[in-house]
Short mmCIF file of C-alpha atoms in Angstrom, two decimals:
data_model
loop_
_atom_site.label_atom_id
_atom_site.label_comp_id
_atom_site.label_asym_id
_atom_site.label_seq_id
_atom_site.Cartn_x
_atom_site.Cartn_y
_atom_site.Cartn_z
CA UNK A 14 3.81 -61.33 44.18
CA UNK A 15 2.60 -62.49 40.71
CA UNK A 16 0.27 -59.46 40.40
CA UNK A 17 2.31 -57.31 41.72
CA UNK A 18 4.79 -57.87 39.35
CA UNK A 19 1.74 -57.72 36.20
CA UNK A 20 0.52 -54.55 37.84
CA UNK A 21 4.07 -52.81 38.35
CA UNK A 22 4.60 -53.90 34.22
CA UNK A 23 0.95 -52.75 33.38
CA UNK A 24 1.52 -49.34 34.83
CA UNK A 25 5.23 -49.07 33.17
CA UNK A 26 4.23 -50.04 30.11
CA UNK A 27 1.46 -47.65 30.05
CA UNK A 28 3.70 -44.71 31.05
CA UNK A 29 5.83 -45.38 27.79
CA UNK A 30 2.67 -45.27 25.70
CA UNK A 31 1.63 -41.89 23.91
CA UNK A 32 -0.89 -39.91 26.32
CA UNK A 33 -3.61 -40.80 23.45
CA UNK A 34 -3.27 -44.42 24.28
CA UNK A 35 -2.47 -43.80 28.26
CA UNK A 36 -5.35 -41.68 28.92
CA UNK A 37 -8.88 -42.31 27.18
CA UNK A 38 -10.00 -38.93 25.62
CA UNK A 39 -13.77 -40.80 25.64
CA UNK A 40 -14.86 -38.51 28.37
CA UNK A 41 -14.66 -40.73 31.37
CA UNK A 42 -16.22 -39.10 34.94
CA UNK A 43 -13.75 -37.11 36.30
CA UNK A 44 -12.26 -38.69 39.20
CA UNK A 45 -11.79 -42.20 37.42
CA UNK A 46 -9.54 -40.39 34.69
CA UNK A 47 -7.62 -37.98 37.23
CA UNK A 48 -6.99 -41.27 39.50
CA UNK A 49 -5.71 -43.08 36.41
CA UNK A 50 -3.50 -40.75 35.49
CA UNK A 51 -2.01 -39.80 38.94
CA UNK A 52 -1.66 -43.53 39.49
CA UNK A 53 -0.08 -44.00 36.14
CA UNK A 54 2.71 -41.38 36.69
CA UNK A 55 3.40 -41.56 40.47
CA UNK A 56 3.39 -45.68 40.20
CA UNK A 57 6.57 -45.14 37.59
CA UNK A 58 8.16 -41.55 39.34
CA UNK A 59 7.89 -42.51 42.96
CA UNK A 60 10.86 -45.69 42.90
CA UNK A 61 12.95 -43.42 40.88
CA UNK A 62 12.82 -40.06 42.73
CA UNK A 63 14.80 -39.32 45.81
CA UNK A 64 12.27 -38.45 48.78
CA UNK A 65 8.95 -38.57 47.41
CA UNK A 66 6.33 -40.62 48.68
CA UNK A 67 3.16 -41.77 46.41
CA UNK A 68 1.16 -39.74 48.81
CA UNK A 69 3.48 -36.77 47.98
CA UNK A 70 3.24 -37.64 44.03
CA UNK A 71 -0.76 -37.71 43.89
CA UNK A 72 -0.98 -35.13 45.84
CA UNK A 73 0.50 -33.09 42.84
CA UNK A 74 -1.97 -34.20 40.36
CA UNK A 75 0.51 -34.26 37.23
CA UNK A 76 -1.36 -33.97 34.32
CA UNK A 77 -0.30 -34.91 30.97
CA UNK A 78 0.67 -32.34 28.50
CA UNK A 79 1.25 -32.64 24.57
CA UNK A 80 4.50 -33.03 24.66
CA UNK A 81 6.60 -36.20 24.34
CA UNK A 82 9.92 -37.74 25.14
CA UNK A 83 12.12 -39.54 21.83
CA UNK A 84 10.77 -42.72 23.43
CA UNK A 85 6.90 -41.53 23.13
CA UNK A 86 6.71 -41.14 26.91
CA UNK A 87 4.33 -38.27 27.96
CA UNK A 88 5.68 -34.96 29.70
CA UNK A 89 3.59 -34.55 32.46
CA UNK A 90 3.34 -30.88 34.07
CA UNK A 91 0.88 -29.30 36.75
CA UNK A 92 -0.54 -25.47 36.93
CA UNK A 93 -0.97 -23.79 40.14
CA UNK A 94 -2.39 -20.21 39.85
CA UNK A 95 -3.10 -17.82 43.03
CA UNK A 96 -6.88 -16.07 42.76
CA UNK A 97 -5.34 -12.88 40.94
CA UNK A 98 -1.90 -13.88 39.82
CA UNK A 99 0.07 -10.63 38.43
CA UNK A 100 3.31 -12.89 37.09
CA UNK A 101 3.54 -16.50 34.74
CA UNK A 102 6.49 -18.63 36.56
CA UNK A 103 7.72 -21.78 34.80
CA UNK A 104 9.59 -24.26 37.39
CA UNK A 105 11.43 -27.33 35.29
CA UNK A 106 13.18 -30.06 36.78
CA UNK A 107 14.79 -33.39 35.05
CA UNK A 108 15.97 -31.79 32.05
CA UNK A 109 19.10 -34.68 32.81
CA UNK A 110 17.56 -37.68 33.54
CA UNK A 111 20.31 -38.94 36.48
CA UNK A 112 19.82 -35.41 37.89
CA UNK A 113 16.99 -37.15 40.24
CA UNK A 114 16.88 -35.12 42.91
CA UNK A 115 15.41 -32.15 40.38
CA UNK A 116 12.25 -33.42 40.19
CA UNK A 117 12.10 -34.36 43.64
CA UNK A 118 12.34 -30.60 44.60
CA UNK A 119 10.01 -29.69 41.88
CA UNK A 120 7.17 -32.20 43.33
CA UNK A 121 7.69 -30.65 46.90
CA UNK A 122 7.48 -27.58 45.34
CA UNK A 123 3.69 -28.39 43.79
CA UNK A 124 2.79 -29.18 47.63
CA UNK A 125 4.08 -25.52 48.74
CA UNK A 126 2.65 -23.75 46.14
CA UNK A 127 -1.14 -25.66 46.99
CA UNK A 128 -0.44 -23.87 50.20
CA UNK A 129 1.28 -20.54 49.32
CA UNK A 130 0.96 -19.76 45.44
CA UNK A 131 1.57 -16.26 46.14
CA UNK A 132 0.73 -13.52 43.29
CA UNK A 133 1.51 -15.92 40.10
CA UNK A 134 0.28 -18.09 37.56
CA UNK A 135 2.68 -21.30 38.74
CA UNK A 136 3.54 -23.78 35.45
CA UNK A 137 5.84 -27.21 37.17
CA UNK A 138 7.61 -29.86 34.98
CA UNK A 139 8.68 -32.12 36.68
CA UNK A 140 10.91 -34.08 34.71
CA UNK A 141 11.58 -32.65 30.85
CA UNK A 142 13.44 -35.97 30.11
CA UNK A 143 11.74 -39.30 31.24
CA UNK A 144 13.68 -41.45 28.97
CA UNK A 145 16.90 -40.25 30.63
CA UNK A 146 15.66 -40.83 34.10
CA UNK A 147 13.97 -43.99 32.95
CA UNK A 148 17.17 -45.35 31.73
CA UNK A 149 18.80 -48.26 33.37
CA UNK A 150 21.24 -46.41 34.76
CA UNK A 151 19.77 -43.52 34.21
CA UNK A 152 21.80 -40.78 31.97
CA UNK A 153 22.00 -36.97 31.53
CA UNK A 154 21.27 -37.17 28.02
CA UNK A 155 17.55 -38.45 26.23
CA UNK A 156 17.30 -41.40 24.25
CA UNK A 157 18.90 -40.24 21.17
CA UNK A 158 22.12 -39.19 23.50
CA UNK A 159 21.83 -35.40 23.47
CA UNK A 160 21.79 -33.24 26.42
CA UNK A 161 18.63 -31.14 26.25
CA UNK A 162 20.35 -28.09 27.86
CA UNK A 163 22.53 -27.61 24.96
CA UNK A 164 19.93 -27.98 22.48
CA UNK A 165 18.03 -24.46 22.31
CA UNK A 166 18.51 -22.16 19.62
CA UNK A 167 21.21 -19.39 21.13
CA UNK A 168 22.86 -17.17 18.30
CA UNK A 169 25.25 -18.65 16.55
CA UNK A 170 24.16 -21.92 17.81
CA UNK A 171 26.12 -24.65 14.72
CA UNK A 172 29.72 -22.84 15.32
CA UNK A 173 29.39 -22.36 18.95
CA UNK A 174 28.09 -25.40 19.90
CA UNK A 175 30.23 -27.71 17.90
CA UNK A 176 33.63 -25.37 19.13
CA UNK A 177 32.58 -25.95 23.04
CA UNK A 178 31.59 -29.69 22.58
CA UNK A 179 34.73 -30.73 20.53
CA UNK A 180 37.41 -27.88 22.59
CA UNK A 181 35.71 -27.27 25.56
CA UNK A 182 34.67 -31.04 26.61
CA UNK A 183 37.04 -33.09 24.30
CA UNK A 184 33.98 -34.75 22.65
CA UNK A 185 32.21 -35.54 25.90
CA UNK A 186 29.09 -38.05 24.85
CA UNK A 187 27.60 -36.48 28.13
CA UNK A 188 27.55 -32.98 26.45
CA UNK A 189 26.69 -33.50 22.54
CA UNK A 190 24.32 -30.46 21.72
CA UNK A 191 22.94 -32.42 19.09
CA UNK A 192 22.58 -32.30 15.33
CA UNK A 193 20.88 -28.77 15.08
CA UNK A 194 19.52 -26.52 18.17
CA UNK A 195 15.68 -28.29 18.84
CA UNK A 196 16.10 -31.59 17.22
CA UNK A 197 14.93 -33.06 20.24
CA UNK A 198 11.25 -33.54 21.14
CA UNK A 199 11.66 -32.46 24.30
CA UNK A 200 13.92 -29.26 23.86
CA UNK A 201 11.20 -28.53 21.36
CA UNK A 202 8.17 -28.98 23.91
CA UNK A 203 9.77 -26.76 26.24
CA UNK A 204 10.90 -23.64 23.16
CA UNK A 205 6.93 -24.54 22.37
CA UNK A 206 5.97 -24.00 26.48
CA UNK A 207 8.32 -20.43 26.12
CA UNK A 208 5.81 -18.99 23.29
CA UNK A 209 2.57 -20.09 24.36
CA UNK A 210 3.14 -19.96 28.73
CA UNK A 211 5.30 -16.61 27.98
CA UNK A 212 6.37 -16.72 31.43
CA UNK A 213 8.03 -13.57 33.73
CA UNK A 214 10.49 -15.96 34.91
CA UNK A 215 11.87 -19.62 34.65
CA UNK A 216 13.47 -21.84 37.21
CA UNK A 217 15.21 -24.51 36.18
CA UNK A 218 16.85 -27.22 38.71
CA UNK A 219 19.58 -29.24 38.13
CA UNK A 220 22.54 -30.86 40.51
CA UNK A 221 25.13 -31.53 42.05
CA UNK A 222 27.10 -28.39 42.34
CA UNK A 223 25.82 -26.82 45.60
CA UNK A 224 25.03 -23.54 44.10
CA UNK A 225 22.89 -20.78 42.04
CA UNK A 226 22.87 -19.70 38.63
CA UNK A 227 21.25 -16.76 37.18
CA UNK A 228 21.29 -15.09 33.47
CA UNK A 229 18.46 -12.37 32.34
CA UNK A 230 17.42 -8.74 33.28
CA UNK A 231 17.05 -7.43 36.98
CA UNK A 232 19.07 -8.28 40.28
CA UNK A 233 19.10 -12.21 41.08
CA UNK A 234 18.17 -13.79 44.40
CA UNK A 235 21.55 -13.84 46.54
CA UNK A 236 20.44 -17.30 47.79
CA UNK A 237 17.92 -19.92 48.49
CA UNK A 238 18.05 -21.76 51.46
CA UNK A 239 21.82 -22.49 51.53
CA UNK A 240 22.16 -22.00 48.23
CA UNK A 241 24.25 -19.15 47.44
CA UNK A 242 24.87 -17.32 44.02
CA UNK A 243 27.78 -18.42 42.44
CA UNK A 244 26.99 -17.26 38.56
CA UNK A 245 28.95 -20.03 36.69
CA UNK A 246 29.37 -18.64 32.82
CA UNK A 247 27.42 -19.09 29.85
CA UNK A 248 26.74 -22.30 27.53
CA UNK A 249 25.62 -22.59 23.90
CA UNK A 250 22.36 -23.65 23.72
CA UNK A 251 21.50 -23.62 27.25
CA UNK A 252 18.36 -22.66 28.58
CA UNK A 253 19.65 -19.78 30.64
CA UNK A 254 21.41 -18.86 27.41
CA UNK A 255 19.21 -18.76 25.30
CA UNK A 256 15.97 -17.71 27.50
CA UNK A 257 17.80 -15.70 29.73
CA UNK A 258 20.21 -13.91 27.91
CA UNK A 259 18.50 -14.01 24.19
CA UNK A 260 15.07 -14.08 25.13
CA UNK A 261 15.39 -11.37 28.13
CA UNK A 262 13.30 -13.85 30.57
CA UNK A 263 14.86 -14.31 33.74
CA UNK A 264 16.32 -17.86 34.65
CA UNK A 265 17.21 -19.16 37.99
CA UNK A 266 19.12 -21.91 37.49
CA UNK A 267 19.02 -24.11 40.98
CA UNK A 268 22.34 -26.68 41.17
CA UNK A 269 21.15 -28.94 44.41
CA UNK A 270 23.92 -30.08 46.21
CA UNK A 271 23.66 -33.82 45.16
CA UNK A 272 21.60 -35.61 42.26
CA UNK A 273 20.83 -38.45 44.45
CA UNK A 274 19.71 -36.84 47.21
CA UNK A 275 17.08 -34.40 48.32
CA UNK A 276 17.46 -31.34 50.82
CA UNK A 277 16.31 -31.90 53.72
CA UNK A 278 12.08 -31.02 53.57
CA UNK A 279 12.90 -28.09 55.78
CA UNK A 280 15.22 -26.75 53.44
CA UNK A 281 13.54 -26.94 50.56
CA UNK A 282 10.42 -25.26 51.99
CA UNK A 283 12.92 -22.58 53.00
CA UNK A 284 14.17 -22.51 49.59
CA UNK A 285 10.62 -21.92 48.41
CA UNK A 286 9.72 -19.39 50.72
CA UNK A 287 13.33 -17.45 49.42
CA UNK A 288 12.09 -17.80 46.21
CA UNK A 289 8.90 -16.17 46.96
CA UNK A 290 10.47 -13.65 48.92
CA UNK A 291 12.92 -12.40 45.74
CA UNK A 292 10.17 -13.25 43.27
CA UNK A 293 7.43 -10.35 44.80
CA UNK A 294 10.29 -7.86 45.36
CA UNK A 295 12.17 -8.20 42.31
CA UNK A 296 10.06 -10.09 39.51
CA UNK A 297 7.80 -7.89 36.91
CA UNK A 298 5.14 -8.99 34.55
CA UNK A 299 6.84 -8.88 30.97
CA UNK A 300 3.21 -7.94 29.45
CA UNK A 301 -0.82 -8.00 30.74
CA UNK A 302 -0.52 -11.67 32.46
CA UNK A 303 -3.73 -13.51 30.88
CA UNK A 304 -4.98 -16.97 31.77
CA UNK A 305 -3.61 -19.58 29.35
CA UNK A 306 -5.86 -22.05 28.14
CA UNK A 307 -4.77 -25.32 30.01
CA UNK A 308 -5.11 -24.55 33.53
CA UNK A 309 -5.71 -27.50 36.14
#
């Protein structure tokens, strides 16, 4: 029990660590560093996510990324690329850390795309905010309180934002955009991902409304699975916002049902396979896809 216990700290307290300190940029062989790392993140993700077993989680092979949560915790993310992909599709999950059942989908999603990656360049993020599903409870919002998906820079950001937190929510500490539009870290990872990915389309997950959400150029999916499109309105400084409507990159924005809870595996795979489905038919390259330079 004892070194359970040790081990359990060992691997949490590594987690929190920068990736500098986490992971040893000495060079190691190859499969001692991508074990420590899988074992690192799944050790810490796997208690905390709805319906994901470790198998499930190292089977993903997260791999750290530059970017960091307020807390110094590492942003782990995992590319998937078919032999000749034709589009660049960024998948995010966990942007609210008690939203759990996000990055759930999003690991089940690394296991269908292994097996179907279909004509694109696949980018997954699994969870965007660690410190707010690391929290005990865990919260919406990152460690300095703001909710990432009102932090991004949409026109008019410092009047609009400010009107919709103090009118629209009565001051709701769930919902405070933040100082200034990508003060956070993490909302400034993911503007950073936008310019250097430059992906045809983003789909971002979130819960528990039981519904889809779509802003950008072209016709969006009707549904997924038994999701059903339901377009709810625009936000200042929301992702959709802001990459969808400002940046002319489509968004899919997936509300799961409940944030506690997973789909059922069959109906997430069917979700997947809708997504595929709308993604070949509808989905164009926005310019000459090239290979970016971190690929797993």
């Amino acid at each position: 029990m004892r070194c359970s216990l040790l081990s359990s700290l060992y691997f949490a307290i590594l987690f929190s660590l920068p990736v500098e300190a986490a992971v040893s940029t000495s060079s190691p062989p190859p499969s001692s560093a991508t074990a420590t790392r899988k074992d690192n993140v799944c050790d810490v993700l796997v208690p905390r996510l709805p319906n994901v077993k470790t198998r499930l989680c190292l089977n993903a092979e997260l791999q750290p990324t530059q970017g960091k949560s307020v807390q110094g915790r590492v942003i782990f993310s995992r590319d998937i690329t078919a032999a000749n992909p034709q589009l660049r599709i960024l998948v995010v999950g966990g942007i609210h850390g008690d939203e759990k059942s996000s990055g759930s989908l999003v690991l089940h999603w690394i296991q269908h795309a292994n097996e179907t990656p279909s004509n694109a360049l696949w980018r997954f993020i699994p969870v965007l905010n660690p410190d707010g599903l690391l929290a005990k409870p865990a919260r919406r919002m990152n460690a300095n309180g703001v909710d990432l998906n009102r932090n991004f820079p949409t026109p008019q950001w410092a009047k609009e934002a400010k009107f919709y937190w103090e009118t629209r929510t009565r001051r709701d500490p769930r919902r405070w955009p933040g100082p200034k539009p990508l003060s956070e870290p993490e909302s400034r990872f993911l503007h950073n991902e936008l310019d250097s990915f430059k992906p045809d389309l983003i789909v971002s997950i979130h819960a528990p409304y039981g519904l889809l959400d779509y802003d950008g150029p072209s016709a969006p999916p009707p549904k997924l699975g038994r999701l059903f499109l339901d377009q709810v309105g625009i936000f200042p400084g929301s992702l959709g916002n802001y990459a969808g409507v400002n940046r002319g990159v489509p968004v899919v924005t997936i509300e799961l049902p409940n944030a506690l809870l997973t789909p059922t595996d069959a109906e997430m795979r069917q979700m997947w396979l809708d997504l595929l489905r709308w993604v070949n038919e509808r989905v164009k390259p926005s310019a000459a896809t090239t290979q970016p330079s971190r690929i797993e």
